[in-house]
């Protein structure tokens, strides 16, 4: 990328906004004019050389009464778009007094695919405002100034211009961190990781590439460029179809325009939410690449996906589990996995980028963990690469590239490779938003080689799938309570059942008889064996004819018992398997047992050795999966020598004393 050229063009366009929109629109609305005008000028500049030919063909076809003119006009323009009006942006300047009417005629003359792009920006809504402020002519004039040579930019450079403009607008509007674009160095790494390992398997054939959160289309076109070059080196001729879906209207419009300009099929770029309105439900893809939104709510999608009758999400893509509504990033990964090809030798390969939440958020049994479990137990996960921080324009969070496939080579089956590349970066001379570092070609090469070689070193480690799994067991201890009847407790009992007669309806009915039974049979003595109390109490109420169920008895004795570690264990039942005790909720504990360890063996060594009356409630055991990079790449740092620390502290003390003296002297 030519930073000076790109930055100069972005500054020029940004200057147009500051010069002419400052008193016309609020700052947050500048993008509604600048982005569509930039796209229109880019398309306009590309069409200028063939404008006369398009007009000639259009006139001829009209004379012949031809209705469907698309193919002929596309051929005449040299692109999959065209404009049949008599205007170009430069020609609009010839009639200043008719600028708005002519501009609308000019827009109407575009092919349907361009008109859809303009419509997504709602640019027509701005024309009246711009005309009333007397700035529409000036905007066209500045955009057609020879200084702004958008036609000289490569498609890659133009992508940078759009992304830098949007980044600046996002900063102005304080957009949330999840709304960010993927730097091209990260995209380059992802394409290398996705395609290089299967380079020898690429045949002269048709391949489909998909991005379900395609933004401005950078990942799709970079994948296209890389795979074509790779195939060419292998002497293969391939045809590629690019497919994408985008929910943000502006970025959808930019992506579609980018596809048109680069000669791809713009109709393969769809608008709408990938989660709740999948536009490719029956398609399978050879390669998928994505940077989904993370840390972003998917509640609207969740509501749309939820069946109003069953209250469940019936979409077959998401049956393994769903994350909490405040972050739907893992659903995009699941969506891609649902689109893998099963019938081809190559299968499908996926490169996707996520923040740390996708690795470990969610407890065992919860949606995030269940998704990780489904991915790992199906052996889809091949590798995860930890990237340096501050790699993205709008956020400094840690990010990770996931590589997934349904065609793992033999040596990788049942295994996952983790690569720690957090130190592989070089600092930028000038920050781009929060992005202060980048991967150079050597960094990318080193990471890819570690991945392909599949060998362990300080940056690369290999694990079995079940290394990331664990059993979450519930450890119970017996309930121990003592019981004593006191006047104070009787009064509290009578007061409470009076305040909440619905909760204590059965107890209130027999309240007087119950307190009499308790006082007469137990007096004010303290009982340390609640089992003895319960046996005697049951005998007495049976004699009296009082009908209490188990819940009623529990509510009653809550007023007259207290937890007491010296008391006897409360028996729940006696059966063939021995005595079962009531668990004490306050003493309940949770243990995460690595999947590779035997649960009972772990329990004996780690729990029973210290708490001999504990037991496992196996009915509550659930399986979880998490990937904690820090644990696997932890480096022990030896503490500094105490003498060195003492010397440093003494030096700091001397310095602070001198500073304090100077301050007091000045005063």
XYZ file of C-alpha atoms in Angstrom, residues 195-205 207 234 236 287 345-347 349 407-410:
23
model
C -4.808 -21.913 0.998
C -1.112 -22.834 1.304
C -1.584 -26.149 3.143
C -3.751 -27.507 0.305
C -1.894 -25.869 -2.604
C -0.999 -29.238 -4.131
C -4.664 -30.301 -4.068
C -5.930 -27.329 -6.085
C -7.216 -28.601 -9.431
C -8.332 -26.833 -12.598
C -11.905 -26.454 -11.439
C -14.355 -23.000 -6.435
C 0.789 -24.697 -10.032
C -3.954 -24.716 -12.849
C -13.494 -21.836 1.252
C -12.009 -34.635 -1.767
C -10.950 -31.168 -0.642
C -13.969 -30.620 1.580
C -11.549 -24.866 4.761
C -10.707 -32.766 5.859
C -7.919 -32.897 8.419
C -4.775 -34.712 7.251
C -4.006 -37.931 9.086
